[in-house]
Amino acid sequence: MQGFSNIRSIALAIVFASAAVTSFSAAANEPGQQVAPAGTQPAASGPADFFTGRVRVDPLYKANEQINASGAYVTFEPGARSAWHTHPAGQYLVVTAGIGYTQEWGKSVRQLRAGDVVWCPPDVKHWHGAAPTTAMTHMAITGNRNGRAVDWMEKVSDEHYQSITSGGLQ
């Protein structure tokens, strides 16, 4: 696990500063490495229209001309989850801490643990979030197509979430 901790520390060391995101994204198109100071970009709460429960989004980087994908750490407090949604260009999730779930529309729920990697193909309806009693953090690497990274849909109902988590998946 120490190697993973080092990788996470390195990733955190190159996060974008909020005041520098626009200029940093523009600078990403210039030759040479660009480094932004860690810890200067504020986290945001996941909007209630798209999330149930307490969710924190820590932006890492925006898509640019070289890499058409954005990145963020997303932390779901116990019981928190996203609404159903799709990604026009797909998304990778790398679970960095805790226990959570993901579910593709019409399929069984899958439990997630630190170290798991999930590929969400383009336009596949799904949701993800934390277990009822354990928070979950993942790094989201999200493709961008025609200026869109996500298409939000209906929320995962409390009844649905409770029905899939009452079966002992903690």
Tab-separated table of N, CA, C and O in Angstrom, residues 15-141:
chain	number	residue	atom	x	y	z
A	15	VAL	N	-1.941	18.931	-8.487
A	15	VAL	CA	-3.293	19.444	-8.708
A	15	VAL	C	-3.247	20.893	-9.152
A	15	VAL	O	-2.290	21.616	-8.869
A	16	PHE	N	-4.297	21.303	-9.819
A	16	PHE	CA	-4.388	22.658	-10.343
A	16	PHE	C	-4.899	23.616	-9.280
A	16	PHE	O	-5.856	23.317	-8.594
A	17	ALA	N	-4.283	24.787	-9.198
A	17	ALA	CA	-4.763	25.856	-8.323
A	17	ALA	C	-5.975	26.503	-8.979
A	17	ALA	O	-6.005	26.692	-10.185
A	18	SER	N	-7.011	26.841	-8.188
A	18	SER	CA	-8.246	27.355	-8.795
A	18	SER	C	-8.000	28.629	-9.578
A	18	SER	O	-8.542	28.808	-10.667
A	19	ALA	N	-7.187	29.505	-9.094
A	19	ALA	CA	-6.916	30.743	-9.824
A	19	ALA	C	-6.085	30.488	-11.060
A	19	ALA	O	-6.084	31.290	-11.986
A	20	ALA	N	-5.401	29.360	-11.079
A	20	ALA	CA	-4.505	29.085	-12.189
A	20	ALA	C	-5.058	28.079	-13.178
A	20	ALA	O	-4.414	27.787	-14.166
A	21	VAL	N	-6.268	27.543	-12.938
A	21	VAL	CA	-6.782	26.488	-13.808
A	21	VAL	C	-6.853	26.942	-15.254
A	21	VAL	O	-6.395	26.263	-16.152
A	22	THR	N	-7.413	28.125	-15.505
A	22	THR	CA	-7.537	28.595	-16.889
A	22	THR	C	-6.163	28.812	-17.501
A	22	THR	O	-5.876	28.326	-18.587
A	23	SER	N	-5.294	29.518	-16.797
A	23	SER	CA	-3.966	29.756	-17.357
A	23	SER	C	-3.162	28.467	-17.389
A	23	SER	O	-2.376	28.244	-18.299
A	24	PHE	N	-3.382	27.613	-16.416
A	24	PHE	CA	-2.664	26.343	-16.389
A	24	PHE	C	-3.094	25.470	-17.563
A	24	PHE	O	-2.274	24.847	-18.209
A	25	SER	N	-4.412	25.446	-17.848
A	25	SER	CA	-4.900	24.682	-18.996
A	25	SER	C	-4.321	25.222	-20.284
A	25	SER	O	-3.941	24.468	-21.170
A	26	ALA	N	-4.237	26.539	-20.403
A	26	ALA	CA	-3.637	27.143	-21.594
A	26	ALA	C	-2.149	26.813	-21.647
A	26	ALA	O	-1.606	26.495	-22.706
A	27	ALA	N	-1.493	26.849	-20.493
A	27	ALA	CA	-0.066	26.549	-20.453
A	27	ALA	C	0.207	25.094	-20.801
A	27	ALA	O	1.281	24.758	-21.280
A	28	ALA	N	-0.791	24.213	-20.564
A	28	ALA	CA	-0.611	22.796	-20.871
A	28	ALA	C	-0.390	22.574	-22.364
A	28	ALA	O	0.104	21.526	-22.767
A	29	ASN	N	-0.755	23.543	-23.176
A	29	ASN	CA	-0.548	23.440	-24.620
A	29	ASN	C	0.857	23.890	-25.029
A	29	ASN	O	1.216	23.791	-26.190
A	30	GLU	N	1.636	24.397	-24.085
A	30	GLU	CA	3.001	24.836	-24.367
A	30	GLU	C	3.965	23.699	-24.033
A	30	GLU	O	3.665	22.826	-23.231
A	31	PRO	N	5.150	23.702	-24.659
A	31	PRO	CA	6.117	22.631	-24.362
A	31	PRO	C	6.645	22.736	-22.936
A	31	PRO	O	6.678	23.799	-22.353
A	32	GLY	N	7.040	21.606	-22.391
A	32	GLY	CA	7.612	21.561	-21.045
A	32	GLY	C	6.558	21.251	-19.993
A	32	GLY	O	5.374	21.444	-20.194
A	33	GLN	N	7.032	20.768	-18.872
A	33	GLN	CA	6.136	20.437	-17.770
A	33	GLN	C	5.560	21.697	-17.151
A	33	GLN	O	6.203	22.744	-17.121
A	34	GLN	N	4.365	21.562	-16.626
A	34	GLN	CA	3.710	22.617	-15.868
A	34	GLN	C	3.365	22.026	-14.505
A	34	GLN	O	2.852	20.917	-14.429
A	35	VAL	N	3.657	22.753	-13.445
A	35	VAL	CA	3.352	22.295	-12.088
A	35	VAL	C	2.543	23.380	-11.399
A	35	VAL	O	2.890	24.553	-11.463
A	36	ALA	N	1.481	22.972	-10.729
A	36	ALA	CA	0.657	23.890	-9.943
A	36	ALA	C	0.746	23.475	-8.478
A	36	ALA	O	0.819	22.286	-8.185
A	37	PRO	N	0.732	24.423	-7.565
A	37	PRO	CA	0.835	24.091	-6.142
A	37	PRO	C	-0.371	23.300	-5.645
A	37	PRO	O	-1.506	23.596	-6.016
A	38	ALA	N	-0.116	22.324	-4.804
A	38	ALA	CA	-1.185	21.511	-4.211
A	38	ALA	C	-1.941	22.310	-3.164
A	38	ALA	O	-1.393	23.210	-2.529
A	39	GLY	N	-3.198	21.974	-3.003
A	39	GLY	CA	-3.975	22.517	-1.903
A	39	GLY	C	-4.521	23.916	-2.094
A	39	GLY	O	-5.080	24.473	-1.152
A	40	THR	N	-4.373	24.500	-3.267
A	40	THR	CA	-4.860	25.864	-3.451
A	40	THR	C	-6.163	25.927	-4.234
A	40	THR	O	-6.732	26.997	-4.391
A	41	GLN	N	-6.652	24.808	-4.708
A	41	GLN	CA	-7.934	24.786	-5.426
A	41	GLN	C	-9.018	24.324	-4.465
A	41	GLN	O	-8.940	23.234	-3.906
A	42	PRO	N	-10.044	25.129	-4.283
A	42	PRO	CA	-11.067	24.764	-3.301
A	42	PRO	C	-11.924	23.587	-3.755
A	42	PRO	O	-12.218	23.434	-4.935
A	43	ALA	N	-12.309	22.793	-2.777
A	43	ALA	CA	-13.255	21.702	-3.025
A	43	ALA	C	-14.651	22.302	-3.157
A	43	ALA	O	-14.902	23.426	-2.728
A	44	ALA	N	-15.538	21.536	-3.765
A	44	ALA	CA	-16.928	21.962	-3.915
A	44	ALA	C	-17.835	20.834	-3.448
A	44	ALA	O	-17.467	19.658	-3.526
A	45	SER	N	-19.000	21.182	-2.983
A	45	SER	CA	-19.999	20.170	-2.625
A	45	SER	C	-20.666	19.668	-3.891
A	45	SER	O	-20.925	20.442	-4.815
A	46	GLY	N	-20.927	18.368	-3.934
A	46	GLY	CA	-21.673	17.808	-5.052
A	46	GLY	C	-23.079	18.389	-5.045
A	46	GLY	O	-23.756	18.369	-4.013
A	47	PRO	N	-23.546	18.949	-6.168
A	47	PRO	CA	-24.864	19.591	-6.198
A	47	PRO	C	-25.994	18.616	-5.855
A	47	PRO	O	-26.010	17.481	-6.316
A	48	ALA	N	-26.940	19.090	-5.047
A	48	ALA	CA	-28.060	18.259	-4.604
A	48	ALA	C	-28.907	17.764	-5.781
A	48	ALA	O	-29.585	16.743	-5.659
A	49	ASP	N	-28.880	18.452	-6.908
A	49	ASP	CA	-29.636	17.980	-8.072
A	49	ASP	C	-29.068	16.675	-8.633
A	49	ASP	O	-29.775	15.932	-9.301
A	50	PHE	N	-27.775	16.406	-8.375
A	50	PHE	CA	-27.098	15.267	-8.984
A	50	PHE	C	-26.588	14.240	-7.983
A	50	PHE	O	-26.097	13.184	-8.383
A	51	PHE	N	-26.663	14.556	-6.675
A	51	PHE	CA	-26.143	13.660	-5.641
A	51	PHE	C	-27.122	13.589	-4.485
A	51	PHE	O	-27.825	14.551	-4.182
A	52	THR	N	-27.128	12.447	-3.804
A	52	THR	CA	-27.872	12.257	-2.575
A	52	THR	C	-26.846	12.129	-1.460
A	52	THR	O	-25.900	11.344	-1.579
A	53	GLY	N	-27.007	12.887	-0.386
A	53	GLY	CA	-26.065	12.851	0.716
A	53	GLY	C	-24.916	13.818	0.498
A	53	GLY	O	-24.892	14.599	-0.455
A	54	ARG	N	-23.942	13.756	1.407
A	54	ARG	CA	-22.797	14.679	1.362
A	54	ARG	C	-21.708	14.134	0.447
A	54	ARG	O	-21.185	13.038	0.669
A	55	VAL	N	-21.372	14.937	-0.563
A	55	VAL	CA	-20.357	14.567	-1.545
A	55	VAL	C	-19.428	15.768	-1.722
A	55	VAL	O	-19.893	16.904	-1.865
A	56	ARG	N	-18.130	15.513	-1.701
A	56	ARG	CA	-17.122	16.570	-1.915
A	56	ARG	C	-16.365	16.271	-3.199
A	56	ARG	O	-15.904	15.153	-3.407
A	57	VAL	N	-16.226	17.278	-4.046
A	57	VAL	CA	-15.491	17.141	-5.304
A	57	VAL	C	-14.244	18.011	-5.212
A	57	VAL	O	-14.333	19.224	-5.012
A	58	ASP	N	-13.082	17.383	-5.340
A	58	ASP	CA	-11.799	18.080	-5.352
A	58	ASP	C	-11.261	18.042	-6.779
A	58	ASP	O	-10.710	17.022	-7.213
A	59	PRO	N	-11.434	19.131	-7.553
A	59	PRO	CA	-10.979	19.130	-8.945
A	59	PRO	C	-9.463	18.989	-9.027
A	59	PRO	O	-8.737	19.561	-8.212
A	60	LEU	N	-8.989	18.228	-9.998
A	60	LEU	CA	-7.562	18.059	-10.226
A	60	LEU	C	-7.112	18.785	-11.490
A	60	LEU	O	-6.152	19.527	-11.468
A	61	TYR	N	-7.802	18.551	-12.596
A	61	TYR	CA	-7.426	19.193	-13.858
A	61	TYR	C	-8.591	19.184	-14.828
A	61	TYR	O	-9.506	18.377	-14.716
A	62	LYS	N	-8.538	20.125	-15.758
A	62	LYS	CA	-9.542	20.216	-16.819
A	62	LYS	C	-8.997	19.582	-18.091
A	62	LYS	O	-7.782	19.453	-18.264
A	63	ALA	N	-9.907	19.230	-18.982
A	63	ALA	CA	-9.505	18.753	-20.310
A	63	ALA	C	-8.778	19.882	-21.035
A	63	ALA	O	-9.052	21.061	-20.814
A	64	ASN	N	-7.824	19.506	-21.903
A	64	ASN	CA	-7.147	20.504	-22.722
A	64	ASN	C	-6.928	19.928	-24.117
A	64	ASN	O	-7.404	18.837	-24.421
A	65	GLU	N	-6.206	20.643	-24.953
A	65	GLU	CA	-6.023	20.201	-26.335
A	65	GLU	C	-5.218	18.907	-26.449
A	65	GLU	O	-5.371	18.166	-27.413
A	66	GLN	N	-4.357	18.619	-25.481
A	66	GLN	CA	-3.551	17.396	-25.534
A	66	GLN	C	-4.261	16.194	-24.910
A	66	GLN	O	-4.112	15.083	-25.380
A	67	ILE	N	-4.967	16.429	-23.816
A	67	ILE	CA	-5.661	15.345	-23.115
A	67	ILE	C	-7.113	15.769	-22.939
A	67	ILE	O	-7.409	16.665	-22.147
A	68	ASN	N	-8.004	15.120	-23.661
A	68	ASN	CA	-9.411	15.500	-23.651
A	68	ASN	C	-10.151	14.765	-22.532
A	68	ASN	O	-11.115	14.036	-22.761
A	69	ALA	N	-9.651	14.943	-21.311
A	69	ALA	CA	-10.255	14.333	-20.132
A	69	ALA	C	-9.960	15.218	-18.927
A	69	ALA	O	-8.928	15.878	-18.876
A	70	SER	N	-10.884	15.207	-17.978
A	70	SER	CA	-10.692	15.947	-16.735
A	70	SER	C	-10.528	14.950	-15.598
A	70	SER	O	-10.851	13.769	-15.738
A	71	GLY	N	-10.020	15.444	-14.459
A	71	GLY	CA	-9.828	14.571	-13.309
A	71	GLY	C	-10.261	15.248	-12.023
A	71	GLY	O	-10.164	16.472	-11.890
A	72	ALA	N	-10.753	14.447	-11.092
A	72	ALA	CA	-11.170	14.954	-9.782
A	72	ALA	C	-11.183	13.810	-8.782
A	72	ALA	O	-11.396	12.654	-9.152
A	73	TYR	N	-10.941	14.147	-7.518
A	73	TYR	CA	-11.230	13.222	-6.431
A	73	TYR	C	-12.654	13.504	-5.992
A	73	TYR	O	-13.040	14.672	-5.825
A	74	VAL	N	-13.445	12.447	-5.801
A	74	VAL	CA	-14.815	12.602	-5.328
A	74	VAL	C	-14.963	11.741	-4.077
A	74	VAL	O	-14.679	10.543	-4.105
A	75	THR	N	-15.381	12.381	-2.990
A	75	THR	CA	-15.566	11.679	-1.726
A	75	THR	C	-17.050	11.647	-1.377
A	75	THR	O	-17.701	12.694	-1.303
A	76	PHE	N	-17.567	10.438	-1.200
A	76	PHE	CA	-18.959	10.208	-0.818
A	76	PHE	C	-18.976	9.834	0.661
A	76	PHE	O	-18.339	8.854	1.054
A	77	GLU	N	-19.678	10.592	1.487
A	77	GLU	CA	-19.851	10.224	2.883
A	77	GLU	C	-20.741	8.981	2.937
A	77	GLU	O	-21.397	8.644	1.947
A	78	PRO	N	-20.793	8.251	4.085
A	78	PRO	CA	-21.612	7.048	4.153
A	78	PRO	C	-23.037	7.292	3.640
A	78	PRO	O	-23.680	8.277	4.009
A	79	GLY	N	-23.496	6.410	2.762
A	79	GLY	CA	-24.833	6.494	2.202
A	79	GLY	C	-24.992	7.457	1.036
A	79	GLY	O	-26.025	7.469	0.380
A	80	ALA	N	-23.991	8.276	0.757
A	80	ALA	CA	-24.090	9.242	-0.346
A	80	ALA	C	-23.859	8.542	-1.682
A	80	ALA	O	-23.138	7.539	-1.759
A	81	ARG	N	-24.454	9.101	-2.740
A	81	ARG	CA	-24.340	8.484	-4.056
A	81	ARG	C	-24.686	9.487	-5.140
A	81	ARG	O	-25.344	10.495	-4.888
A	82	SER	N	-24.254	9.165	-6.345
A	82	SER	CA	-24.602	9.980	-7.505
A	82	SER	C	-26.001	9.615	-7.979
A	82	SER	O	-26.543	8.566	-7.626
A	83	ALA	N	-26.558	10.465	-8.826
A	83	ALA	CA	-27.759	10.117	-9.569
A	83	ALA	C	-27.339	9.193	-10.710
A	83	ALA	O	-26.144	9.050	-11.013
A	84	TRP	N	-28.297	8.573	-11.357
A	84	TRP	CA	-28.013	7.822	-12.575
A	84	TRP	C	-27.459	8.813	-13.600
A	84	TRP	O	-27.912	9.967	-13.661
A	85	HIS	N	-26.490	8.388	-14.385
A	85	HIS	CA	-25.902	9.280	-15.373
A	85	HIS	C	-25.128	8.487	-16.416
A	85	HIS	O	-24.911	7.277	-16.252
A	86	THR	N	-24.739	9.160	-17.479
A	86	THR	CA	-23.877	8.580	-18.508
A	86	THR	C	-22.734	9.546	-18.778
A	86	THR	O	-22.795	10.723	-18.396
A	87	HIS	N	-21.703	9.045	-19.432
A	87	HIS	CA	-20.564	9.863	-19.856
A	87	HIS	C	-20.417	9.705	-21.362
A	87	HIS	O	-20.189	8.581	-21.840
A	88	PRO	N	-20.551	10.783	-22.133
A	88	PRO	CA	-20.468	10.690	-23.592
A	88	PRO	C	-19.157	10.094	-24.106
A	88	PRO	O	-19.146	9.459	-25.151
A	89	ALA	N	-18.063	10.288	-23.362
A	89	ALA	CA	-16.765	9.755	-23.797
A	89	ALA	C	-16.186	8.759	-22.792
A	89	ALA	O	-15.012	8.429	-22.848
A	90	GLY	N	-16.983	8.289	-21.851
A	90	GLY	CA	-16.528	7.296	-20.882
A	90	GLY	C	-15.840	7.907	-19.679
A	90	GLY	O	-15.558	9.110	-19.627
A	91	GLN	N	-15.576	7.060	-18.692
A	91	GLN	CA	-14.941	7.492	-17.445
A	91	GLN	C	-14.249	6.318	-16.772
A	91	GLN	O	-14.770	5.201	-16.752
A	92	TYR	N	-13.058	6.582	-16.223
A	92	TYR	CA	-12.396	5.646	-15.322
A	92	TYR	C	-12.604	6.135	-13.901
A	92	TYR	O	-12.534	7.339	-13.627
A	93	LEU	N	-12.837	5.205	-12.980
A	93	LEU	CA	-12.873	5.477	-11.552
A	93	LEU	C	-11.789	4.633	-10.903
A	93	LEU	O	-11.730	3.424	-11.141
A	94	VAL	N	-10.956	5.262	-10.090
A	94	VAL	CA	-9.938	4.553	-9.323
A	94	VAL	C	-10.278	4.770	-7.856
A	94	VAL	O	-10.167	5.898	-7.341
A	95	VAL	N	-10.742	3.724	-7.191
A	95	VAL	CA	-11.149	3.843	-5.791
A	95	VAL	C	-9.881	3.972	-4.943
A	95	VAL	O	-9.000	3.114	-4.992
A	96	THR	N	-9.807	5.059	-4.175
A	96	THR	CA	-8.605	5.324	-3.385
A	96	THR	C	-8.799	5.054	-1.897
A	96	THR	O	-7.816	4.889	-1.177
A	97	ALA	N	-10.061	5.031	-1.432
A	97	ALA	CA	-10.306	4.785	-0.006
A	97	ALA	C	-11.745	4.333	0.194
A	97	ALA	O	-12.640	4.723	-0.562
A	98	GLY	N	-11.946	3.514	1.220
A	98	GLY	CA	-13.292	3.160	1.640
A	98	GLY	C	-13.923	2.022	0.876
A	98	GLY	O	-13.264	1.254	0.170
A	99	ILE	N	-15.252	1.948	1.026
A	99	ILE	CA	-16.063	0.913	0.384
A	99	ILE	C	-17.246	1.597	-0.270
A	99	ILE	O	-17.879	2.484	0.320
A	100	GLY	N	-17.537	1.195	-1.485
A	100	GLY	CA	-18.666	1.794	-2.195
A	100	GLY	C	-19.303	0.808	-3.142
A	100	GLY	O	-19.045	-0.401	-3.088
A	101	TYR	N	-20.141	1.353	-4.014
A	101	TYR	CA	-20.871	0.552	-4.991
A	101	TYR	C	-20.896	1.264	-6.333
A	101	TYR	O	-20.804	2.488	-6.409
A	102	THR	N	-21.085	0.479	-7.366
A	102	THR	CA	-21.455	0.997	-8.673
A	102	THR	C	-22.484	0.044	-9.254
A	102	THR	O	-22.491	-1.150	-8.922
A	103	GLN	N	-23.351	0.595	-10.081
A	103	GLN	CA	-24.363	-0.250	-10.709
A	103	GLN	C	-24.663	0.286	-12.098
A	103	GLN	O	-24.880	1.485	-12.278
A	104	GLU	N	-24.657	-0.609	-13.063
A	104	GLU	CA	-25.060	-0.295	-14.424
A	104	GLU	C	-26.552	-0.598	-14.536
A	104	GLU	O	-27.043	-1.575	-13.964
A	105	TRP	N	-27.271	0.237	-15.265
A	105	TRP	CA	-28.720	0.082	-15.428
A	105	TRP	C	-29.067	-1.353	-15.859
A	105	TRP	O	-28.474	-1.880	-16.789
A	106	GLY	N	-29.956	-1.996	-15.105
A	106	GLY	CA	-30.423	-3.332	-15.440
A	106	GLY	C	-29.499	-4.451	-15.002
A	106	GLY	O	-29.772	-5.618	-15.286
A	107	LYS	N	-28.430	-4.123	-14.310
A	107	LYS	CA	-27.482	-5.148	-13.854
A	107	LYS	C	-27.349	-5.108	-12.341
A	107	LYS	O	-27.808	-4.186	-11.685
A	108	SER	N	-26.663	-6.115	-11.798
A	108	SER	CA	-26.451	-6.204	-10.354
A	108	SER	C	-25.456	-5.163	-9.881
A	108	SER	O	-24.551	-4.765	-10.613
A	109	VAL	N	-25.620	-4.756	-8.625
A	109	VAL	CA	-24.690	-3.815	-8.011
A	109	VAL	C	-23.335	-4.502	-7.808
A	109	VAL	O	-23.269	-5.722	-7.603
A	110	ARG	N	-22.270	-3.731	-7.900
A	110	ARG	CA	-20.914	-4.237	-7.664
A	110	ARG	C	-20.308	-3.473	-6.501
A	110	ARG	O	-20.370	-2.244	-6.457
A	111	GLN	N	-19.711	-4.201	-5.563
A	111	GLN	CA	-19.030	-3.561	-4.450
A	111	GLN	C	-17.660	-3.076	-4.907
A	111	GLN	O	-16.994	-3.747	-5.718
A	112	LEU	N	-17.226	-1.936	-4.381
A	112	LEU	CA	-15.928	-1.351	-4.705
A	112	LEU	C	-15.107	-1.157	-3.441
A	112	LEU	O	-15.644	-0.761	-2.410
A	113	ARG	N	-13.803	-1.428	-3.565
A	113	ARG	CA	-12.864	-1.228	-2.454
A	113	ARG	C	-11.626	-0.517	-2.974
A	113	ARG	O	-11.360	-0.511	-4.172
A	114	ALA	N	-10.876	0.068	-2.051
A	114	ALA	CA	-9.654	0.791	-2.419
A	114	ALA	C	-8.783	-0.075	-3.322
A	114	ALA	O	-8.583	-1.263	-3.046
A	115	GLY	N	-8.337	0.521	-4.421
A	115	GLY	CA	-7.519	-0.184	-5.393
A	115	GLY	C	-8.285	-0.676	-6.601
A	115	GLY	O	-7.695	-0.963	-7.636
A	116	ASP	N	-9.615	-0.778	-6.493
A	116	ASP	CA	-10.427	-1.208	-7.637
A	116	ASP	C	-10.442	-0.109	-8.698
A	116	ASP	O	-10.430	1.083	-8.381
A	117	VAL	N	-10.478	-0.528	-9.961
A	117	VAL	CA	-10.581	0.390	-11.085
A	117	VAL	C	-11.819	0.012	-11.886
A	117	VAL	O	-12.022	-1.148	-12.217
A	118	VAL	N	-12.642	1.003	-12.183
A	118	VAL	CA	-13.883	0.796	-12.920
A	118	VAL	C	-13.789	1.552	-14.242
A	118	VAL	O	-13.407	2.722	-14.254
A	119	TRP	N	-14.141	0.913	-15.345
A	119	TRP	CA	-14.286	1.577	-16.628
A	119	TRP	C	-15.776	1.709	-16.903
A	119	TRP	O	-16.505	0.714	-16.933
A	120	CYS	N	-16.260	2.936	-17.062
A	120	CYS	CA	-17.649	3.223	-17.425
A	120	CYS	C	-17.643	3.576	-18.909
A	120	CYS	O	-17.217	4.672	-19.272
A	121	PRO	N	-18.071	2.678	-19.793
A	121	PRO	CA	-18.040	2.964	-21.227
A	121	PRO	C	-18.932	4.149	-21.604
A	121	PRO	O	-19.861	4.491	-20.866
A	122	PRO	N	-18.680	4.751	-22.750
A	122	PRO	CA	-19.524	5.863	-23.199
A	122	PRO	C	-20.996	5.468	-23.238
A	122	PRO	O	-21.354	4.369	-23.662
A	123	ASP	N	-21.818	6.400	-22.768
A	123	ASP	CA	-23.277	6.311	-22.856
A	123	ASP	C	-23.898	5.135	-22.116
A	123	ASP	O	-25.032	4.747	-22.410
A	124	VAL	N	-23.204	4.555	-21.137
A	124	VAL	CA	-23.756	3.479	-20.318
A	124	VAL	C	-24.304	4.093	-19.027
A	124	VAL	O	-23.571	4.723	-18.264
A	125	LYS	N	-25.592	3.917	-18.791
A	125	LYS	CA	-26.258	4.483	-17.621
A	125	LYS	C	-25.811	3.738	-16.359
A	125	LYS	O	-25.885	2.515	-16.302
A	126	HIS	N	-25.374	4.512	-15.352
A	126	HIS	CA	-24.856	3.914	-14.119
A	126	HIS	C	-24.918	4.939	-12.977
A	126	HIS	O	-25.216	6.107	-13.200
A	127	TRP	N	-24.606	4.474	-11.787
A	127	TRP	CA	-24.413	5.344	-10.630
A	127	TRP	C	-23.282	4.760	-9.795
A	127	TRP	O	-22.904	3.602	-9.962
A	128	HIS	N	-22.744	5.560	-8.872
A	128	HIS	CA	-21.744	5.078	-7.921
A	128	HIS	C	-21.839	5.897	-6.645
A	128	HIS	O	-22.311	7.032	-6.657
A	129	GLY	N	-21.397	5.282	-5.537
A	129	GLY	CA	-21.448	5.971	-4.254
A	129	GLY	C	-20.889	5.113	-3.142
A	129	GLY	O	-20.318	4.049	-3.380
A	130	ALA	N	-21.066	5.602	-1.920
A	130	ALA	CA	-20.499	4.955	-0.735
A	130	ALA	C	-21.424	3.876	-0.187
A	130	ALA	O	-22.624	3.855	-0.462
A	131	ALA	N	-20.851	3.007	0.633
A	131	ALA	CA	-21.631	2.039	1.407
A	131	ALA	C	-22.399	2.789	2.496
A	131	ALA	O	-22.063	3.934	2.821
A	132	PRO	N	-23.410	2.169	3.089
A	132	PRO	CA	-24.227	2.866	4.098
A	132	PRO	C	-23.454	3.342	5.322
A	132	PRO	O	-23.803	4.363	5.905
A	133	THR	N	-22.405	2.613	5.718
A	133	THR	CA	-21.691	2.969	6.950
A	133	THR	C	-20.233	3.339	6.725
A	133	THR	O	-19.505	3.556	7.688
A	134	THR	N	-19.794	3.415	5.463
A	134	THR	CA	-18.391	3.679	5.147
A	134	THR	C	-18.285	4.677	4.002
A	134	THR	O	-18.945	4.516	2.981
A	135	ALA	N	-17.468	5.689	4.169
A	135	ALA	CA	-17.223	6.646	3.088
A	135	ALA	C	-16.437	5.970	1.969
A	135	ALA	O	-15.833	4.901	2.164
A	136	MET	N	-16.448	6.591	0.794
A	136	MET	CA	-15.675	6.083	-0.347
A	136	MET	C	-15.158	7.272	-1.148
A	136	MET	O	-15.894	8.215	-1.405
A	137	THR	N	-13.877	7.209	-1.507
A	137	THR	CA	-13.278	8.229	-2.369
A	137	THR	C	-12.773	7.551	-3.622
A	137	THR	O	-12.172	6.480	-3.554
A	138	HIS	N	-13.023	8.193	-4.766
A	138	HIS	CA	-12.433	7.714	-6.011
A	138	HIS	C	-11.877	8.880	-6.808
A	138	HIS	O	-12.314	10.016	-6.640
A	139	MET	N	-10.877	8.564	-7.616
A	139	MET	CA	-10.391	9.521	-8.595
A	139	MET	C	-11.177	9.246	-9.866
A	139	MET	O	-11.223	8.105	-10.332
A	140	ALA	N	-11.815	10.280	-10.400
A	140	ALA	CA	-12.571	10.150	-11.641
A	140	ALA	C	-11.765	10.783	-12.769
A	140	ALA	O	-11.336	11.926	-12.661
A	141	ILE	N	-11.558	10.030	-13.824
A	141	ILE	CA	-10.886	10.521	-15.032
A	141	ILE	C	-11.939	10.430	-16.129
A	141	ILE	O	-12.314	9.333	-16.550
